[in-house]
Short mmCIF file of C-alpha atoms in Angstrom, two decimals:
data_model
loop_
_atom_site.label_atom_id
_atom_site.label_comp_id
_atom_site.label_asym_id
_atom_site.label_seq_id
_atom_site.Cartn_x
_atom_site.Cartn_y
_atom_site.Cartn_z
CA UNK A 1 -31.18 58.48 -12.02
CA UNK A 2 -33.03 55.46 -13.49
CA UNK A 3 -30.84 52.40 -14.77
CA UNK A 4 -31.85 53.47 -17.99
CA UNK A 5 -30.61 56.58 -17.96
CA UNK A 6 -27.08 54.82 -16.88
CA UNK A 7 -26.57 52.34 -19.91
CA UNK A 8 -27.80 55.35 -22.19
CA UNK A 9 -24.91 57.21 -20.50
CA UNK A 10 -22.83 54.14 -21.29
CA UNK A 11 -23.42 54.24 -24.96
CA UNK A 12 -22.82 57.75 -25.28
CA UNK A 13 -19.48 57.53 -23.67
CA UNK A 14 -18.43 54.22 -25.53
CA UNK A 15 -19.26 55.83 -29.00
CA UNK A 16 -16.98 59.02 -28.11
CA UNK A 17 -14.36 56.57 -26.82
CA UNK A 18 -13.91 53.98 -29.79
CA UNK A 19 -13.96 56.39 -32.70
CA UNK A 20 -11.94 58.61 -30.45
CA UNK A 21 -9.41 56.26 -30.50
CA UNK A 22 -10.08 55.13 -33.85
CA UNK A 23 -9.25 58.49 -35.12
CA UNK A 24 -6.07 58.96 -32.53
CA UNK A 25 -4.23 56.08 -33.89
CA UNK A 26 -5.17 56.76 -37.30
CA UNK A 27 -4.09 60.32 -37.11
CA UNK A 28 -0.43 59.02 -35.48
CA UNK A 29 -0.06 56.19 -38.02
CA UNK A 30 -0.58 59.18 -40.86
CA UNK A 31 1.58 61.82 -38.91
CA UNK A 32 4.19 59.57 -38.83
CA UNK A 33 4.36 58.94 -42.61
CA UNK A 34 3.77 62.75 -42.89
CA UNK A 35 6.78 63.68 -40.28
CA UNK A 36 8.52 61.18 -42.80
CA UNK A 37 8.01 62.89 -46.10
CA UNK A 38 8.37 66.48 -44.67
CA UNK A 39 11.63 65.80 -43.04
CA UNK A 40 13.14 65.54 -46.88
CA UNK A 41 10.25 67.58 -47.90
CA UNK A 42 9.04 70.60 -45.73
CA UNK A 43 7.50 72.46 -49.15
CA UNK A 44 4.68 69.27 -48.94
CA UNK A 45 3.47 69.78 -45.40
CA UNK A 46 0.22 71.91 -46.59
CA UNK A 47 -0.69 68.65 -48.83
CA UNK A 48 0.69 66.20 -46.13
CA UNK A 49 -1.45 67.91 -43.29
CA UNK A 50 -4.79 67.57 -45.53
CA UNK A 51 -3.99 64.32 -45.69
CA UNK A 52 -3.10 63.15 -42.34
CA UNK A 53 -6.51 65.09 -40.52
CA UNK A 54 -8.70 62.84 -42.76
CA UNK A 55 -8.47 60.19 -40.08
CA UNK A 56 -9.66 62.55 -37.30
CA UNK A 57 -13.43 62.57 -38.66
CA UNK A 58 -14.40 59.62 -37.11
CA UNK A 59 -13.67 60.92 -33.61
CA UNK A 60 -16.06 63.99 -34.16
CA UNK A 61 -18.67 61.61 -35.46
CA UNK A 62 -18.46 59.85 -32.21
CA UNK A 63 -18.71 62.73 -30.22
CA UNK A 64 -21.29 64.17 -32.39
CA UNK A 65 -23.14 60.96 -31.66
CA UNK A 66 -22.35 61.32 -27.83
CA UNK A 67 -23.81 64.82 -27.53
CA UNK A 68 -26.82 63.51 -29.70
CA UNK A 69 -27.87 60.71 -26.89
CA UNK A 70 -27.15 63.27 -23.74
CA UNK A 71 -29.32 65.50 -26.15
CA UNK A 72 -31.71 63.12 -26.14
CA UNK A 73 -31.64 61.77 -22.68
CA UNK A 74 -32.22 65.10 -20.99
CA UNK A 75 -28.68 64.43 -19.47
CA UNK A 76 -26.61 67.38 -20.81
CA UNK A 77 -29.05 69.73 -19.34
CA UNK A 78 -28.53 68.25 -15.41
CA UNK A 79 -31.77 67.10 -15.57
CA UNK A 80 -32.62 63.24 -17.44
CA UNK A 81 -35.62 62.02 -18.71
CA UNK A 82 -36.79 59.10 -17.15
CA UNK A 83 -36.33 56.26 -19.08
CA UNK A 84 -36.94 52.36 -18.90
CA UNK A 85 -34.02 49.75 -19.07
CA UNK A 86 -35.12 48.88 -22.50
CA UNK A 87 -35.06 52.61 -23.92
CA UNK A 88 -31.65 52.71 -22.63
CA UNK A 89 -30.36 49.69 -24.40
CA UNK A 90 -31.51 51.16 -27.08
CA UNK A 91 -29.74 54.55 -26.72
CA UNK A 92 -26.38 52.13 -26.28
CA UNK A 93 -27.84 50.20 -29.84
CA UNK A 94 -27.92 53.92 -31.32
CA UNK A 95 -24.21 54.35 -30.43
CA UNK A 96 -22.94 51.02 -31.43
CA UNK A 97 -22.87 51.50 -35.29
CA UNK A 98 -20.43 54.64 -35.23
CA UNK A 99 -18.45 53.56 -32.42
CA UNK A 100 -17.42 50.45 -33.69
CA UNK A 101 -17.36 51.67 -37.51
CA UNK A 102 -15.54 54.93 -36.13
CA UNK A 103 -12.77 52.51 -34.08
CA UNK A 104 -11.95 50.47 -37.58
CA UNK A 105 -12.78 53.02 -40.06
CA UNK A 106 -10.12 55.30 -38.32
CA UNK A 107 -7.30 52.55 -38.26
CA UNK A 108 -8.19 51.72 -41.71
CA UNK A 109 -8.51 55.10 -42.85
CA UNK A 110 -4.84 56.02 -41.41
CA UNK A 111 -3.06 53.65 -42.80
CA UNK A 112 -4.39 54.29 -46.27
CA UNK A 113 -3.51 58.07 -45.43
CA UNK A 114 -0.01 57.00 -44.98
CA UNK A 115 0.24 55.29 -48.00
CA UNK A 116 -1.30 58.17 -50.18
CA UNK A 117 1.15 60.37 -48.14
CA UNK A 118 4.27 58.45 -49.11
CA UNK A 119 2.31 58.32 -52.68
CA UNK A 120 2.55 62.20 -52.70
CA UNK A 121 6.33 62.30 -51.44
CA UNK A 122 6.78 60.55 -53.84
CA UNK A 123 4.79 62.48 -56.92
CA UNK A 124 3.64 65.97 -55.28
CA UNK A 125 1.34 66.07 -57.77
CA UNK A 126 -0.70 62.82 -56.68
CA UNK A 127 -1.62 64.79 -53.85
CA UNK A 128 -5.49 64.93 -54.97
CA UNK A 129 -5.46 61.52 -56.07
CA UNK A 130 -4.57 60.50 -52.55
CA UNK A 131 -6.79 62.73 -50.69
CA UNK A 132 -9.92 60.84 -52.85
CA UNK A 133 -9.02 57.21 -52.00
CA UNK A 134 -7.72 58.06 -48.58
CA UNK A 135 -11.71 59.71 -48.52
CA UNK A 136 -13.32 56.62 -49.50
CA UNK A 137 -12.80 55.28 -46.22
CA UNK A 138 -14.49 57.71 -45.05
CA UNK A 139 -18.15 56.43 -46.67
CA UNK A 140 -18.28 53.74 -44.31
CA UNK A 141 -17.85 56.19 -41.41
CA UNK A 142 -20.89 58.52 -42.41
CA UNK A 143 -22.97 55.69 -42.85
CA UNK A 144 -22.21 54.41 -39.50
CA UNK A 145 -23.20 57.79 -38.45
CA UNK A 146 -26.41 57.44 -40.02
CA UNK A 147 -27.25 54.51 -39.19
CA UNK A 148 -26.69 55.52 -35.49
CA UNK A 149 -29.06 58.76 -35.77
CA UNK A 150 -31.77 56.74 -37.69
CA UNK A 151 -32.04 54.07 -34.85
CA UNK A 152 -31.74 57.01 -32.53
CA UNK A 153 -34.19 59.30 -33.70
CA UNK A 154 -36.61 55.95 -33.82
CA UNK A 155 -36.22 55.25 -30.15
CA UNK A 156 -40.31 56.25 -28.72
CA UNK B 1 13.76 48.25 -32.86
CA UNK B 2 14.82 51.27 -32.34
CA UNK B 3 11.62 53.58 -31.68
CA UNK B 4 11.30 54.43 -35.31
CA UNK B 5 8.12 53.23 -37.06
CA UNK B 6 7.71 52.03 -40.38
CA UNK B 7 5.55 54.90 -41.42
CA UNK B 8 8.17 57.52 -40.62
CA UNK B 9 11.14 55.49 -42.11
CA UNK B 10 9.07 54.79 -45.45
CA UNK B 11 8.12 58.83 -45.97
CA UNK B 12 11.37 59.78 -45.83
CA UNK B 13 12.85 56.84 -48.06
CA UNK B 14 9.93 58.55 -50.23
CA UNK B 15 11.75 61.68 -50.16
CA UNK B 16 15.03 60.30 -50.80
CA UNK B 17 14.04 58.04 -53.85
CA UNK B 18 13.72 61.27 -55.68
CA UNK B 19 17.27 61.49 -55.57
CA UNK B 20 17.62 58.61 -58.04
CA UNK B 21 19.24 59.30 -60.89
CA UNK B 22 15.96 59.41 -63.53
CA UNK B 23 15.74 58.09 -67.02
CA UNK B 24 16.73 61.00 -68.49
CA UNK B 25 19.87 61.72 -66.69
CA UNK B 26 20.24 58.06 -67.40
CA UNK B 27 20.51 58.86 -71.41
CA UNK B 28 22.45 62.10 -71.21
CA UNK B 29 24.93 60.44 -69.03
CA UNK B 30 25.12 57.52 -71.97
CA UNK B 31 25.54 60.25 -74.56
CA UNK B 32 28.29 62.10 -71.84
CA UNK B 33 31.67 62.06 -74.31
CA UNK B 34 33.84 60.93 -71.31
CA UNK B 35 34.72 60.40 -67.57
CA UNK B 36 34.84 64.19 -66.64
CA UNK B 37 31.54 65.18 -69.04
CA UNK B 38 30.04 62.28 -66.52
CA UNK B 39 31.22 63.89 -63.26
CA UNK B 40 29.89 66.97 -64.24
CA UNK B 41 26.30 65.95 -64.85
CA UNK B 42 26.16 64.14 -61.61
CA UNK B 43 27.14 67.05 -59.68
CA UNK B 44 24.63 69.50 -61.69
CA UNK B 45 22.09 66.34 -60.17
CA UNK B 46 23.73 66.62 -56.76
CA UNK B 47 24.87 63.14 -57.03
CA UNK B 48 27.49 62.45 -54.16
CA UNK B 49 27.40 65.73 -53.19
CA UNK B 50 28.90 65.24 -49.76
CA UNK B 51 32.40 64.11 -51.51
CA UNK B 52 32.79 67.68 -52.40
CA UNK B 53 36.65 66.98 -53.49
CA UNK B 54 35.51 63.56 -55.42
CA UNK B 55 37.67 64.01 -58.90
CA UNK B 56 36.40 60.48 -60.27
CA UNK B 57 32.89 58.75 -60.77
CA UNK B 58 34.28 56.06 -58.10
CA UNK B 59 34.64 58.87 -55.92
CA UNK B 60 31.47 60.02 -56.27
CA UNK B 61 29.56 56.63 -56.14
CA UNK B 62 31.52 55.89 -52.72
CA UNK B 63 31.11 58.99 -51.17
CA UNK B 64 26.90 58.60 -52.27
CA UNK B 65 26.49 55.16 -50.64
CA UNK B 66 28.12 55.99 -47.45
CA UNK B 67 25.40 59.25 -48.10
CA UNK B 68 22.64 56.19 -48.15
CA UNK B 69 24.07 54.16 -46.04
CA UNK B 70 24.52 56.69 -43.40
CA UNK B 71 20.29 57.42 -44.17
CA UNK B 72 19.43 53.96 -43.84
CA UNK B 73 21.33 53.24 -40.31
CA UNK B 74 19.55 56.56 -39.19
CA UNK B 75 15.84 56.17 -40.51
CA UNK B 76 15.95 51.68 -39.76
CA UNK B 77 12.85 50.80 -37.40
CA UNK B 78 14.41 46.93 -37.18
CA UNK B 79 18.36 47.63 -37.74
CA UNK B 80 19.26 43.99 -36.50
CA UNK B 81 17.27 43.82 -40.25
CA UNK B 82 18.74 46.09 -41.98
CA UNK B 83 22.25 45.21 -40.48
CA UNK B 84 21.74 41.96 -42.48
CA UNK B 85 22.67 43.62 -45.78
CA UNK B 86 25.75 45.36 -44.30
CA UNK B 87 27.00 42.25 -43.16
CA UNK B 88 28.77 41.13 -46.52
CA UNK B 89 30.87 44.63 -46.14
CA UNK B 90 32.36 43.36 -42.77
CA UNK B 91 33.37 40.07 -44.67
CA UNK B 92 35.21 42.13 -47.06
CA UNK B 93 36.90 44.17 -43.88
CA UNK B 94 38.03 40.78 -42.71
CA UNK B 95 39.30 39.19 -45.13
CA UNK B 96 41.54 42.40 -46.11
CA UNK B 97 42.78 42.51 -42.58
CA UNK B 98 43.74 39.02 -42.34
CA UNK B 99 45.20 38.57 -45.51
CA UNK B 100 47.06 41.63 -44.16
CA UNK B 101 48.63 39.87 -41.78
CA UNK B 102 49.08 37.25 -43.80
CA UNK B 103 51.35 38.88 -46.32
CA UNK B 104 52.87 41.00 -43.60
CA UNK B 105 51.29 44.14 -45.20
CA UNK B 106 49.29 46.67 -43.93
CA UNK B 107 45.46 47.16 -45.42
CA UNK B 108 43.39 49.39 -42.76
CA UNK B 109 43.31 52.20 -45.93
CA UNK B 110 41.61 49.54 -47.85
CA UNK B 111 38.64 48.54 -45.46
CA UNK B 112 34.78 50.10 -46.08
CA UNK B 113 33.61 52.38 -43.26
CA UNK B 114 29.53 50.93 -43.91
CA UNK B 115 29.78 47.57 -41.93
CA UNK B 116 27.74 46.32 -39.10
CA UNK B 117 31.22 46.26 -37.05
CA UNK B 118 32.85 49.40 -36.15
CA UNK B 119 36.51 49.42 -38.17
CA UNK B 120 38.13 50.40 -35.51
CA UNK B 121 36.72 47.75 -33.27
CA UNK B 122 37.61 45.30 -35.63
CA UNK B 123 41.30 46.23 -36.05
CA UNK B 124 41.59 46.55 -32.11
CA UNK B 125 39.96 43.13 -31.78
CA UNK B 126 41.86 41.20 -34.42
CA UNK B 127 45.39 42.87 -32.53
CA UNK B 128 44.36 42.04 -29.58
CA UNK B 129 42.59 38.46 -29.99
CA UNK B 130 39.77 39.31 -28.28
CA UNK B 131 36.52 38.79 -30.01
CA UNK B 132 34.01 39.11 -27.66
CA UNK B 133 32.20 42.41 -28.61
CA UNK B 134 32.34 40.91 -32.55
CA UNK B 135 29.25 38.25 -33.56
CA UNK B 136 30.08 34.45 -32.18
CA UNK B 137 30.20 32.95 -35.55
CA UNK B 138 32.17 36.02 -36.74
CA UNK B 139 34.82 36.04 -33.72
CA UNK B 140 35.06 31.92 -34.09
CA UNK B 141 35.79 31.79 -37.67
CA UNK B 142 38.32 34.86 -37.27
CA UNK B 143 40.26 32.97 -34.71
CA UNK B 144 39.77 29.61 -36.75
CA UNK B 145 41.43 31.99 -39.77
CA UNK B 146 44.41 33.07 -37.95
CA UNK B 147 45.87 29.66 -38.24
CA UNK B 148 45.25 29.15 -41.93
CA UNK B 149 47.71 30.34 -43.97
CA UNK B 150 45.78 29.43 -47.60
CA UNK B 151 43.74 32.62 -48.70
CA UNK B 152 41.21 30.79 -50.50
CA UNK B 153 40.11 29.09 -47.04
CA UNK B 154 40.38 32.33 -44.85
CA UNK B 155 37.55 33.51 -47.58
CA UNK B 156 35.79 30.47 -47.35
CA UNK B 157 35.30 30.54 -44.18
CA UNK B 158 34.46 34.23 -43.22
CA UNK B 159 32.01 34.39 -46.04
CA UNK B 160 30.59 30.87 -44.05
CA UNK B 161 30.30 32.73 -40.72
CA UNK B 162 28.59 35.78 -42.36
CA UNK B 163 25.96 33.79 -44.19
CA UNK B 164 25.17 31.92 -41.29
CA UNK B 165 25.08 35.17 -39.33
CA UNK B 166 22.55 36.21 -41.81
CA UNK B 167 21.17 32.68 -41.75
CA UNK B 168 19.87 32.31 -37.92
CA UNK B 169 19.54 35.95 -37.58
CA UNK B 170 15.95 35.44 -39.91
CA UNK B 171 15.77 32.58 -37.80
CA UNK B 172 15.18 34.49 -34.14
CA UNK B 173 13.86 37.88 -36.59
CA UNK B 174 11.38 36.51 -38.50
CA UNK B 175 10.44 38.41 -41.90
CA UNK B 176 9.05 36.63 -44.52
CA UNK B 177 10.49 38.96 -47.33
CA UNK B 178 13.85 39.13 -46.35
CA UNK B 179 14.01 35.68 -45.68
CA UNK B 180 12.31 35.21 -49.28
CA UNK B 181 15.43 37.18 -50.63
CA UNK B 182 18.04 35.51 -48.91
CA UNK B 183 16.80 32.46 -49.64
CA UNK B 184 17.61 33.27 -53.48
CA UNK B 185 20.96 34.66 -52.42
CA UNK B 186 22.01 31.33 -50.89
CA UNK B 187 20.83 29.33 -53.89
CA UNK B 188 22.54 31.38 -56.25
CA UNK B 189 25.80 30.73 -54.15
CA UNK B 190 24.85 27.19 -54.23
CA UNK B 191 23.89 27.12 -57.55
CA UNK B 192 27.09 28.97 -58.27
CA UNK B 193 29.04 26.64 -56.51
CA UNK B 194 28.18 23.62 -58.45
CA UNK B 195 28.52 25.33 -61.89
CA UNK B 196 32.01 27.23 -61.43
CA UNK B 197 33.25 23.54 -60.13
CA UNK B 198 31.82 21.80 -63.02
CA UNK B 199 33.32 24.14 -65.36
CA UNK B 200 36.54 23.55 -64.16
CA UNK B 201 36.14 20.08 -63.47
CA UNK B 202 37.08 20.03 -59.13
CA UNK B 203 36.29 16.62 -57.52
CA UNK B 204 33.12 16.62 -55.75
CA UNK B 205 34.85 17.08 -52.34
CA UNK B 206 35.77 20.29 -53.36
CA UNK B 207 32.62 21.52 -54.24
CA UNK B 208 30.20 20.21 -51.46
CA UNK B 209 33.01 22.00 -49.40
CA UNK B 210 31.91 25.37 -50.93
CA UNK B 211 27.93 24.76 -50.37
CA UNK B 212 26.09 26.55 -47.57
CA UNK B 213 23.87 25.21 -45.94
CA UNK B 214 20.78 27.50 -45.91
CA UNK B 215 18.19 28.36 -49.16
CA UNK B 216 15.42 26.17 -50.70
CA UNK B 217 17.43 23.47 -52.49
CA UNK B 218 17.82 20.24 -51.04
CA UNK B 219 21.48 19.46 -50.35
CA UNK B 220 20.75 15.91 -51.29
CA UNK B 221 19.65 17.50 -55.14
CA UNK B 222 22.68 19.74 -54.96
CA UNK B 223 25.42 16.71 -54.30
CA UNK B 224 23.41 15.00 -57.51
CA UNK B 225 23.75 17.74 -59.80
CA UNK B 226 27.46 17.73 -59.12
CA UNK B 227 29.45 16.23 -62.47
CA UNK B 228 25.93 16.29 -64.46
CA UNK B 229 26.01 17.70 -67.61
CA UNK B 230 24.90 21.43 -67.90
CA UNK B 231 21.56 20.20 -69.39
CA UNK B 232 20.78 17.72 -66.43
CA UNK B 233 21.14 20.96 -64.06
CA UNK B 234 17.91 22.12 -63.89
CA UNK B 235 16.87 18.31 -63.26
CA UNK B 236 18.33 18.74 -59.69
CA UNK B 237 19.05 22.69 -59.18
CA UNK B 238 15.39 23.99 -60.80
CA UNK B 239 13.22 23.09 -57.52
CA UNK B 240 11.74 24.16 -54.44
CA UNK B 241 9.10 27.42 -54.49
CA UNK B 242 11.33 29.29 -57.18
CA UNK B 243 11.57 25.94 -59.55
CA UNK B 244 9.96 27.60 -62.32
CA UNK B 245 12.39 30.75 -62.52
CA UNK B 246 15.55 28.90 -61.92
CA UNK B 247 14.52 26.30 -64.52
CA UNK B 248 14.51 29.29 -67.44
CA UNK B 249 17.91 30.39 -65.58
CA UNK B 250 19.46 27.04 -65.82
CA UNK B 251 17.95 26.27 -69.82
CA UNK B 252 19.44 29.82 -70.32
CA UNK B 253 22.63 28.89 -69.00
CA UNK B 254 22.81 24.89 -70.69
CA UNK B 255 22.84 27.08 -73.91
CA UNK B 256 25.19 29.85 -73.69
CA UNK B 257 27.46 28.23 -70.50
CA UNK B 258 27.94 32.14 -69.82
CA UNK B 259 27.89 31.71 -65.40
CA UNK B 260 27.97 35.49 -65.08
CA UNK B 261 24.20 35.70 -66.98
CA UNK B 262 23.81 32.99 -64.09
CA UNK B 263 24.82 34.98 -61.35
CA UNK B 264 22.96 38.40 -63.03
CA UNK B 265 19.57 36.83 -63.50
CA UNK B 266 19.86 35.33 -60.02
CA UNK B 267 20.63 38.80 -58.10
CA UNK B 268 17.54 40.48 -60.60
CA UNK B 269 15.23 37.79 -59.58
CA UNK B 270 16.24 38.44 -55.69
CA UNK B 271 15.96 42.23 -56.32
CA UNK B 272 13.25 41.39 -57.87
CA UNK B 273 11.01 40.12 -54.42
CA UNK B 274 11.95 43.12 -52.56
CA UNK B 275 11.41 45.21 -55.50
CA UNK B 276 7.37 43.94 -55.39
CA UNK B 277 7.57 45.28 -52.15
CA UNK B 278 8.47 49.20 -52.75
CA UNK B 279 5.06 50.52 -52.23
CA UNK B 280 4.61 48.56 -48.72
CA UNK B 281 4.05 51.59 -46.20
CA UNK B 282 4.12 49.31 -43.46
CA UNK B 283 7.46 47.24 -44.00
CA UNK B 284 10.77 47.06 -44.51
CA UNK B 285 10.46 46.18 -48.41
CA UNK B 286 10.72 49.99 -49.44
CA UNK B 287 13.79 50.50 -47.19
CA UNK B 288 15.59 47.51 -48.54
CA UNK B 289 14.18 48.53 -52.34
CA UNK B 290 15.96 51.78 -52.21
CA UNK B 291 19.12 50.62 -50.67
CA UNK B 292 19.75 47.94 -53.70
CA UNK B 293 18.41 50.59 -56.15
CA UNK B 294 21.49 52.65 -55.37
CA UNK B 295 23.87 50.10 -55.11
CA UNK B 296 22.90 48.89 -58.45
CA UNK B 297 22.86 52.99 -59.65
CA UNK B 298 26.19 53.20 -57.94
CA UNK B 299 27.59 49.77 -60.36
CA UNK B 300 25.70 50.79 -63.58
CA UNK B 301 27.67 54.30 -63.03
CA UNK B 302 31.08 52.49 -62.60
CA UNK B 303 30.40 50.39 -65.41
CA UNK B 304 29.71 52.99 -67.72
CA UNK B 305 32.85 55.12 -66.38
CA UNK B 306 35.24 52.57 -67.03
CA UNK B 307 33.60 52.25 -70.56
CA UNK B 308 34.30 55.82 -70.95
CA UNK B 309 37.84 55.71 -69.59
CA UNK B 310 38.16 52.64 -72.48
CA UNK B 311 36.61 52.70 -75.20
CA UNK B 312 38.39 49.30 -76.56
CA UNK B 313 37.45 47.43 -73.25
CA UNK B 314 34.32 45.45 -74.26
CA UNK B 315 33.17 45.23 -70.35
CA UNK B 316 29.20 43.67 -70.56
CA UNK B 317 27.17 46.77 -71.77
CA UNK B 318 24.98 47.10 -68.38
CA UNK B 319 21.58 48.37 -68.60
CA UNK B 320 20.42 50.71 -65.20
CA UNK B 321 17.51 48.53 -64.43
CA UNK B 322 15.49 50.43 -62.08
CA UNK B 323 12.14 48.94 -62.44
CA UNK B 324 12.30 45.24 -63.21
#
């Protein structure tokens, strides 16, 4: 296994990481506002639950992004390419956009989950109104994710 | 803190702000012909449901805000926060049991079950003189009170010890909100202060007596506007960050000399801050917001019962203010 194999294997696993965790506290900082409402309000957990998953995207982005290097690298068959020092650090370039967008983007994107879920225990019927802003968030994400394929799919 | 977060305590105060009583109810209970018409749209809204046997709108209101109160205690991520607004109901508990004693009569059927200190602790520790489970300043100025035998004084000073409880507690718990509104609730005592004892003309002594010693004024301004005419006031009351509101207060008041409007436009103006806050999913603001919305539901509702109950009594026509 060439070094270059081992900071490609670094990226992968740091992009799967941060929006991983991105999109765990996200998801808890929306459940808990969701637990909140549907305490009072059990009939809103179908439009509560939309709303607090949101947040989880970025952690399949990351892993998306993860498989997509191993993919890449030859690794997730047992058998990786060889590959210089330089094409590694630029596998772990690849998986810096998303896994740094992911880790932020997922905070940010729970907390504005938990306000449009306190928005729709309020009003029930604010419900799709929430679900588009909390969504907006979510732009920033996807073109994380593209940026990190792009650079990817450019590495020679 | 006690394990709950923000988040949680905010969805369900969410929840429970739908229980307000609405505009509409708001009109038909206006319209309602009399006390009992009243009751009977507040049940048909579930208001105060829990004080199933509740034959009066006081009733009702009571048994609701022990409902809230009992909510808030539950769902509070910071209680030592929280605890800060229940802190005025121990005062009352207090003062009742020690002008108990006092007059040699017994008032434990008079004291509020929704203070920070358990009533039953309270009783046991003001029998037995033993103060140590009650807060310092509290215990101190309870034992200081046992050896005054002037009312006005035992009042003066437990309503001292609770404002400095609330005082140094935003000291060691800092929160910029709450200690935005308390800051207006000691200025309007202040400010109260200094225009009750102009009115009725008390010597200075008196009055710097009565002035706490927390808020934004300067005590140095406060001592000045003492024996100034009512429109000099604003010269020395109207500064520090909330100059420009107390100003209009003060004008307001130098025309009409009505203290009460005082005392009314300084509680909306501290409602007011917290108030901004309702829609803060990550702070105590909407937790605060909904406790003083009901409190003020709970008044507007005995205000407009005791209008019912008579007619001829012209008691300030109070408007529900929800929004401000």
């Amino acid at each position: 296994m060439t070094q270059g194999i081992i900071i490609a294997a670094f990226g992968a696993a740091i992009c799967a990481l941060l929006s991983g965790i991105g999109s765990a506290v996200g998801v808890q900082i929306a459940g808990q506002a969701a637990a909140g409402v549907t305490s009072d309000q059990p009939d809103l957990f179908g439009k509560v639950l939309v709303l607090q998953a949101l947040p989880g995207t970025q952690g399949i982005y990351g892993f998306l992004m993860a498989v997509l290097i191993l993919v890449q690298t030859g690794m997730i068959s047992g058998a990786p390419h060889s590959i210089s020092i330089m094409q590694g650090w630029a596998y772990f370039a690849a998986a810096l956009p998303i896994a740094i967008v992911g880790l932020l983007s997922g905070i940010a994107q729970g907390k504005t989950a938990a306000a449009a879920i306190h928005m729709t225990g309020k009003d029930p019927d604010s419900s799709a109104k929430g679900i588009t802003m909390t969504a907006l968030v979510e732009t920033y994400a996807i073109l994380a994710l593209l940026a990190s394929i792009l650079i990817l799919f450019s590495i020679k | 803190m006690s394990g709950i977060s923000y988040p949680f305590a905010v969805g369900r105060i969410k929840g429970l702000e739908n229980k307000l009583i609405d505009q509409n109810v708001w009109q038909r209970l206006s319209e309602a012909e009399d006390e009992p018409a009243m009751i009977k749209i507040l049940k048909e809204n579930s208001y105060g449901s829990s004080g199933n046997g509740s034959h009066t709108v006081n009733e009702m209101v009571a048994s609701e805000l022990n409902e809230v109160n009992l909510d808030i205690k539950s769902i509070s991520p910071d209680p030592t926060l929280t605890n800060l607004f229940y802190y005025p109901e121990d005062a009352y508990n207090i003062k009742i049991l020690l002008k108990g004693i006092l007059i040699r009569k017994d008032a434990k059927s008079l004291l509020h079950p929704s203070g920070v200190i358990d009533v039953t602790n309270l009783i046991d520790a003001i029998s037995d003189e033993n103060y140590n489970d009650l807060p310092p300043i509290i215990g101190k100025s309870i034992k200081d009170s046992l050896d005054l035998d002037d009312p006005f004084e035992i009042s003066q000073k437990i309503d001292n010890a609770v404002l400095i409880t609330i005082r140094d507690t935003l000291i060691t718990h800092h929160n910029i909100l709450l200690k935005h509104y308390f800051d207006i609730i000691f200025d309007k005592i202040n400010i109260l202060a200094i225009l009750r004892g102009n009115a009725l003309k008390w010597n200075p002594e008196r009055i710097i007596q009565l002035l706490f010693d927390g808020g934004t004024l300067d005590p140095k301004d406060m001592c000045k506007a003492i024996g100034q005419t009512d429109k000099q006031l604003y010269s020395y009351l109207a500064t520090g960050p909330n100059r420009a509101t107390y100003r209009k207060i003060l004008e307001g008041y130098s025309k009409q000399h009505i203290i009460s409007e005082v005392e009314s436009q300084l509680d909306d103006f501290a409602f007011s801050t917290i108030h901004e806050e309702k829609n803060d999913s990550f702070g105590i603001g909407p937790i605060i917001n909904y406790l003083l919305e009901k409190r003020r539901e709970g008044a507007s509702l005995r205000v407009m019962a005791a209008q019912k109950n008579n007619p001829s009594n012209h008691l300030e026509k109070k408007t529900y203010r929800g929004d401000v």
